[in-house]
Each structure stands twice: as structure tokens, then as C-alpha cells.
XYZ file of C-alpha atoms in Angstrom:
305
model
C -24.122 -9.240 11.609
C -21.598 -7.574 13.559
C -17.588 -8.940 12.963
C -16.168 -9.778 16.642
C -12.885 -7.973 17.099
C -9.661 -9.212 16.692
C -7.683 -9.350 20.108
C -4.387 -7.965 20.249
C -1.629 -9.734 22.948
C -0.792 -6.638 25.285
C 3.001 -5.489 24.975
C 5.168 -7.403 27.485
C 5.314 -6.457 30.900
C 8.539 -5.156 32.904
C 10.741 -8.178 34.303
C 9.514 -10.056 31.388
C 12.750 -11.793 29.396
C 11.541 -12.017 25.970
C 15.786 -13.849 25.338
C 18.444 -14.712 27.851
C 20.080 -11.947 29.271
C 17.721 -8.974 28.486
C 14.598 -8.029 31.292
C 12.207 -5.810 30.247
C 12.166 -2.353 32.159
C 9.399 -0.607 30.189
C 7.341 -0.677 26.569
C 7.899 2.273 24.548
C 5.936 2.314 21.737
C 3.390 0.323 19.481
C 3.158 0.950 15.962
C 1.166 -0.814 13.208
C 3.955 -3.628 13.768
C 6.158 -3.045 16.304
C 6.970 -2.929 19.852
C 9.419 -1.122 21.195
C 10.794 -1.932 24.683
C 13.478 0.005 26.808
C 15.319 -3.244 28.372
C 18.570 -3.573 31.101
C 21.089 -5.964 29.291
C 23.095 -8.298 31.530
C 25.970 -8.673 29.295
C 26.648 -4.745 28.792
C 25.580 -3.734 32.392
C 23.097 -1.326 30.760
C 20.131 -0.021 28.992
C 19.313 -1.038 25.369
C 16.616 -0.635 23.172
C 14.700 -4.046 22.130
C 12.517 -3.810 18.376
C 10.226 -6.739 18.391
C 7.462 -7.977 15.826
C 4.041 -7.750 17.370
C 2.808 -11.139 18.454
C -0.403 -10.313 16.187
C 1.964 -10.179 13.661
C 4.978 -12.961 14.023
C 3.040 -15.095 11.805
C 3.969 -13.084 8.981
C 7.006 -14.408 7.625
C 8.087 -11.188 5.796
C 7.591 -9.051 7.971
C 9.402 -10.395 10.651
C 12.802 -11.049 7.922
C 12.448 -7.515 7.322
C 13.421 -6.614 11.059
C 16.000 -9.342 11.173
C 17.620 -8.024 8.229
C 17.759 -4.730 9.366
C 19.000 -5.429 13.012
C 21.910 -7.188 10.736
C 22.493 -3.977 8.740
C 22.611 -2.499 11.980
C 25.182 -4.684 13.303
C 27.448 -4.490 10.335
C 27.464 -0.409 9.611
C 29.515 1.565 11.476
C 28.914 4.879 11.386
C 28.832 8.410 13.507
C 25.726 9.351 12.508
C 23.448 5.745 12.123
C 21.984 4.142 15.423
C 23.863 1.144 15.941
C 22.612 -2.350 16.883
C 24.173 -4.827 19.245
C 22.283 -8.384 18.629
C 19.821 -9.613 16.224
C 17.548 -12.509 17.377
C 15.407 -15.065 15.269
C 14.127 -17.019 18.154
C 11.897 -17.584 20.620
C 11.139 -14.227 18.823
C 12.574 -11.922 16.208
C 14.133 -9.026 18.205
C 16.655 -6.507 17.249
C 19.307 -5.219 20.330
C 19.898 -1.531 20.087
C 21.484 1.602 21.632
C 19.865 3.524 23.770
C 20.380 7.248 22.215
C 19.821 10.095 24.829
C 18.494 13.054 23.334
C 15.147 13.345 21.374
C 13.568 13.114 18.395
C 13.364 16.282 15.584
C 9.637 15.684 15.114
C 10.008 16.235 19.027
C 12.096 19.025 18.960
C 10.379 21.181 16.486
C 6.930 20.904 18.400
C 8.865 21.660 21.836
C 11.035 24.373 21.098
C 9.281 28.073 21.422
C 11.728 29.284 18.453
C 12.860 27.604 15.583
C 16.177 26.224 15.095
C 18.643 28.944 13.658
C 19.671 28.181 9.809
C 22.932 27.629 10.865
C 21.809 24.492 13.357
C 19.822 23.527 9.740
C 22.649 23.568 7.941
C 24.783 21.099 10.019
C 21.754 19.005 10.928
C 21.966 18.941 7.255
C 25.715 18.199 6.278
C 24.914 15.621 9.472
C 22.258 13.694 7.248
C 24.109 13.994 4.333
C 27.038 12.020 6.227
C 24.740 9.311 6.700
C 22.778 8.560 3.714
C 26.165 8.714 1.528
C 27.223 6.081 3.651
C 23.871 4.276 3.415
C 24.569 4.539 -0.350
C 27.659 3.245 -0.404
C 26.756 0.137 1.421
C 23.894 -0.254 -1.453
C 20.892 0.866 0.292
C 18.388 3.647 0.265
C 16.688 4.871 3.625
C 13.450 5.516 1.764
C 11.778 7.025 5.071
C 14.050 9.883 6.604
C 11.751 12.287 8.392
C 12.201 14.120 11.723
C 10.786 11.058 13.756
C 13.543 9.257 12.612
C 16.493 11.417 12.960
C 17.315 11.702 17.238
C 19.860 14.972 18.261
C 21.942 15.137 21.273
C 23.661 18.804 21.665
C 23.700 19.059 18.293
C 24.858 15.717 17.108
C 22.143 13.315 14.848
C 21.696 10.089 14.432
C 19.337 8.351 11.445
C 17.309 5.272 12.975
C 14.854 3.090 11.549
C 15.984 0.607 8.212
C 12.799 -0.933 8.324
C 11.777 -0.403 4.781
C 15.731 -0.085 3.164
C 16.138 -1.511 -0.126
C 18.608 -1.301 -2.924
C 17.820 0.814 -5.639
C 15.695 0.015 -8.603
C 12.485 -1.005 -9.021
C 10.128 -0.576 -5.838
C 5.851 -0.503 -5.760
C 4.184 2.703 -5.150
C 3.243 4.355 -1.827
C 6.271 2.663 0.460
C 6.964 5.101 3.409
C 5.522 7.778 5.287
C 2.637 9.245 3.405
C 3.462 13.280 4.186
C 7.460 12.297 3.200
C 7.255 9.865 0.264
C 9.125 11.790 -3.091
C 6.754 11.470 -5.446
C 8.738 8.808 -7.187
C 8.311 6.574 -4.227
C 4.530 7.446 -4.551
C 4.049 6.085 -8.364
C 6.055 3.085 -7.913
C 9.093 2.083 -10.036
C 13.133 3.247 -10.403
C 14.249 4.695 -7.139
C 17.460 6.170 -6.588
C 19.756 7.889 -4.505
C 17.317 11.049 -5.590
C 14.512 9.706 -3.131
C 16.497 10.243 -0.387
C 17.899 13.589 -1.120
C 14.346 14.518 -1.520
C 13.790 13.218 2.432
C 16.713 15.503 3.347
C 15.019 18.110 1.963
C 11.766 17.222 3.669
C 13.150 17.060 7.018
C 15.014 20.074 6.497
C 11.850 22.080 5.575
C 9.788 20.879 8.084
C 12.972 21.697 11.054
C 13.514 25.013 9.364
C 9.688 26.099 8.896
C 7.941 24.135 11.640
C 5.851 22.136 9.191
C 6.092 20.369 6.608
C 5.588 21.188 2.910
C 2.729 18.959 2.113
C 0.104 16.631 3.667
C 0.281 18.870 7.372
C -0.523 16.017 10.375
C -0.714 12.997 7.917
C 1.802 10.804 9.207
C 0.162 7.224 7.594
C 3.121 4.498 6.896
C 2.759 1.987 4.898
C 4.003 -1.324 6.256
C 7.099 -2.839 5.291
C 6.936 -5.072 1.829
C 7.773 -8.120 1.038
C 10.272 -8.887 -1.875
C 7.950 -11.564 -3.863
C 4.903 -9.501 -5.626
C 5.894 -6.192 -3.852
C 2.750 -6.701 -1.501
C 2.158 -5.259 1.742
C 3.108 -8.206 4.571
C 0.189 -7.642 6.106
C -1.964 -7.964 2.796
C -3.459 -4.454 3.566
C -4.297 -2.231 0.588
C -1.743 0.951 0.300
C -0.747 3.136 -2.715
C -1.496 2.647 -5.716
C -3.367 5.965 -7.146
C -1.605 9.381 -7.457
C -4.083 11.864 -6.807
C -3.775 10.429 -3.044
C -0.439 12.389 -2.966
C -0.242 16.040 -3.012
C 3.719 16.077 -3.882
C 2.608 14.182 -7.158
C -0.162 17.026 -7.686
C 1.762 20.031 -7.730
C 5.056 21.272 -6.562
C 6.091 21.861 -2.844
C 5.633 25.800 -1.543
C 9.153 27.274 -1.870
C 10.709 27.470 1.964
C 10.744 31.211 1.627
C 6.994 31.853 2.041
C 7.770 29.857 5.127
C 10.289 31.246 6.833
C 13.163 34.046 5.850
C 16.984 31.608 5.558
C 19.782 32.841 3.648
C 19.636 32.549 0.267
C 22.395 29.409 -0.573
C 20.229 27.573 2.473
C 16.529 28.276 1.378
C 18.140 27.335 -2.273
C 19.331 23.914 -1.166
C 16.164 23.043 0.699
C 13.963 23.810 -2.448
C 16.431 22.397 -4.439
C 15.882 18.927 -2.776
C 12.127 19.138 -3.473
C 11.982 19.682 -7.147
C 9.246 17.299 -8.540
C 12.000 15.730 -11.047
C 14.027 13.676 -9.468
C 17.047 14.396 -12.063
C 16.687 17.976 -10.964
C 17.187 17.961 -7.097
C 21.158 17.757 -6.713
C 23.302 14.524 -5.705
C 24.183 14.460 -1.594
C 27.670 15.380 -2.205
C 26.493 18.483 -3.747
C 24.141 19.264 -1.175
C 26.399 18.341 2.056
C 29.197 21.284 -0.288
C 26.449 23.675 -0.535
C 25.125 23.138 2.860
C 28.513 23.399 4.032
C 28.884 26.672 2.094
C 26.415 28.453 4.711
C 28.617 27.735 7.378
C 30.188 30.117 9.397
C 33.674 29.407 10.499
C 37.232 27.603 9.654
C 36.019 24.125 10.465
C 33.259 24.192 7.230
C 33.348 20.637 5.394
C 33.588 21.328 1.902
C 32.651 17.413 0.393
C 30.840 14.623 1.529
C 32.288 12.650 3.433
């Protein structure tokens, strides 16, 4: 007997106010939970970005206090380098207010530009990232999913998007974030630290720098956002769970090297963010110094910031 499918609400169309004071200009993008909506706010007198729960998907509670509490992160952290967010909405529907970011996407970038970037644009994209997860850090979070499709530049100048699956660090269940990205600590489940996202520096380093990345080429699965009571998917779909699904639990990423030719302090940092262990890869604000140490020039930053 065949199973009827299930029907899923089409995104909003443009003029439609999902709150007062924001119209809808045009939808964006659908993920496995999400739609994304480029929207003219009243108030500002310009375009924002609106993040909304899928109406397949508003009736599950987590998920939908996940968003909220990231648009609220949003809202509080200030920060050069981290998207900001200008309202946070529980009702009618859960909606985050962002800010539009010109520019594009590194995932973008890498796949449009003829040559690569040079290693000293790698190097600063790098001391750029660094900037923003030690601030992430200090606020008590971990990113947990930095990869080029979250990371937009503008003439040189990056900003990290996407909290959606933040969390403190300690404990956390296997396989949450991007399955080509995860550090294989974030694959096996348990202690995560400020090591896991070092470890997505490095990834989106290696894959800016080489034009792929160092394991799982064109698997871009993501796992859902969790909820905080039995560390199960929202949706109740299965994810994680066994090892041998990952290959950066299997063996040990291909040195950058066999990639591409960097100087040797930059091809040293990048591996150095990639080592299996996660008490071998070093801390960010001895990555953002040796980062910094490749480049050229008076103005080189010499700690994190």
C-alpha cells in the first residue's frame, strides 16, 4: 500500500506580512527547517533578512526555541565580525529580524572564483574567524557549524552567521552539524570544547585555500538542531550515532600541502587545526598569533583579540 505524501505549505509569497511592519519582498531559501525571506522593514526604511520555522515544522516546540534563542544571541552580541539581528519574534510566528549582508558566501566564492584566494587573503580570513569565535567563547558558546556557507565576505571583510545549533560546552550527542565539517569529537558524541571549533577554522580554511574540502567531497547533510531534554533530533529523525559514517573519525585529514603549495607557518596552522586529537590542534589565540605571523606588513595583529 502506497503512503500518501505529506504536503508541505509553500514559502510565503511577496507582500505577505508574516508581523507588523515587515512585507515580504522575496523567499530565499528552504532548508530542512527553515525559510529564509529577504523582507523591506518599515521601521528601518530598509531591507532585512527574516529566519522563520517552516510551517511543517512550528509544531515542534524545540525547534522553534532554538531559533528564538538564537535571534536573542543575535540581538545581544555585538561584534565586527558576527551577523547581527534586529528583532526576535515568538508570535503569530517565530521569526528572527536580521541584517542584510552584501557580499557572498565563501562556499560561493571558492566555486566562482577562476583562481584561488592568495594565502595571504587565507590568513586574514583566518585571524577574521578567529576574532569571532573568541568572542563566541567568551560569551559561553561554541559555533559548532563554521563552514564556508556560513561565513559571508565583503572586500575582504567576514562575517560568521548561523547560531542555530550553539551550545555551551560540555556534553553534546554525536553527529550535530554539517556532516563533511563535524570534528570528529562532535561525530562520537560527548565533551566538546573550544577545540571543535578551532577544528571548523581549520576546515574552512582548507577548503578556501585548496578548493575542497579535506574529507566527505559534496556531502553537505546537517543534522537538525537538538533539543536539550534526551539530546534527540526535534524532528525525531534518526542522525549519528555510528563512527564508521565519518571519514574524519577513520583516519586523519590529507595534509594541505598535497593540496595546494602555502607557506610553510600557513599550511602548518591549517593542519594544525585538523589533528584528530582535539588536545593537539592549538587554542584560537594561538592560531589568530600564528596566522597573524604570515602577514605581510606593519599593521599584523599579534593576539587575539
Amino acid at each position: 500500500m502506497s503512503v500518501p505524501a505529506v504536503r508541505t505549505a509553500p514559502p510565503l509569497a511577496p507582500g505577505t506580512r508574516p508581523v507588523p511592519g515587515y512585507e515580504v519582498l522575496a523567499h530565499l531559501a528552504r532548508t530542512g527547517w527553515l525559510d529564509v525571506y529577504d523582507v523591506w522593514s518599515e521601521e528601518r526604511d530598509c531591507r532585512c533578512v527574516v529566519k522563520t520555522v517552516r510551517p511543517d515544522h512550528r509544531d515542534q516546540e524545540q525547534m522553534c526555541d532554538q531559533l528564538l534563542r538564537e535571534g536573542r544571541w543575535l540581538e545581544a552580541f555585538t561584534h565586527p565580525h558576527l551577523v547581527r539581528a534586529y528583532e526576535t519574534f515568538d508570535s503569530p510566528v517565530p521569526l528572527v529580524v536580521l541584517e542584510t549582508l552584501t557580499g557572498e558566501t565563501l562556499s560561493h566564492l571558492v566555486h566562482r572564483l577562476r583562481r584561488r584566494l592568495s594565502a595571504a587573503d587565507v590568513a586574514l580570513l583566518g585571524v577574521q574567524l578567529c576574532s569571532a569565535l573568541h568572542y563566541l567563547h567568551g560569551q559561553g558558546l561554541l559555533h559548532l557549524d563554521l563552514k564556508p556557507s556560513n561565513v559571508v565576505v565583503d572586500r575582504g571583510h567576514a562575517k560568521v552567521l548561523d547560531l542555530s545549533i550553539a551550545r555551551p560546552p560540555g556534553p553534546a550527542p554525536a553527529g550535530v552539524g554539517t556532516f563533511r565539517c563535524l570534528a570528529p569529537e562532535q561525530a562520537r558524541g560527548g565533551p566538546l570544547s573550544a577545540a571543535a571549533d578551532v577544528w571548523g577554522i581549520g576546515i574552512t580554511l582548507y577548503e578556501v585555500a585548496a578548493g575542497d574540502a579535506p574529507f566527505g567531497r559534496g556531502d553537505s547533510r546537517e543534522v537538525p538542531p537538538r533539543g536539550e531534554e534526551g539530546d534527540e533530533p526535534c524532528d525525531g529523525s534518526v542522525t549519528g550515532g555510528r563512527d564508521d559514517r565519518y571519514p574524519q573519525v577513520e583516519g586523519t585529514a590529507p595534509p594541505i600541502g598535497l593540496r595546494r603549495r602555502l607557506p610553510g607557518r600557513l599550511a602548518a596552522a591549517i593542519d594544525g587545526c585538523l589533528q584528530a586529537d582535539p588536545s593537539s590542534r592549538p587554542s584560537v589565540a594561538e592560531l589568530t598569533a600564528a596566522l597573524d605571523a604570515t602577514l605581510p606588513g606593519p599593521g599584523r595583529r599579534t593576539a587575539c583579540p
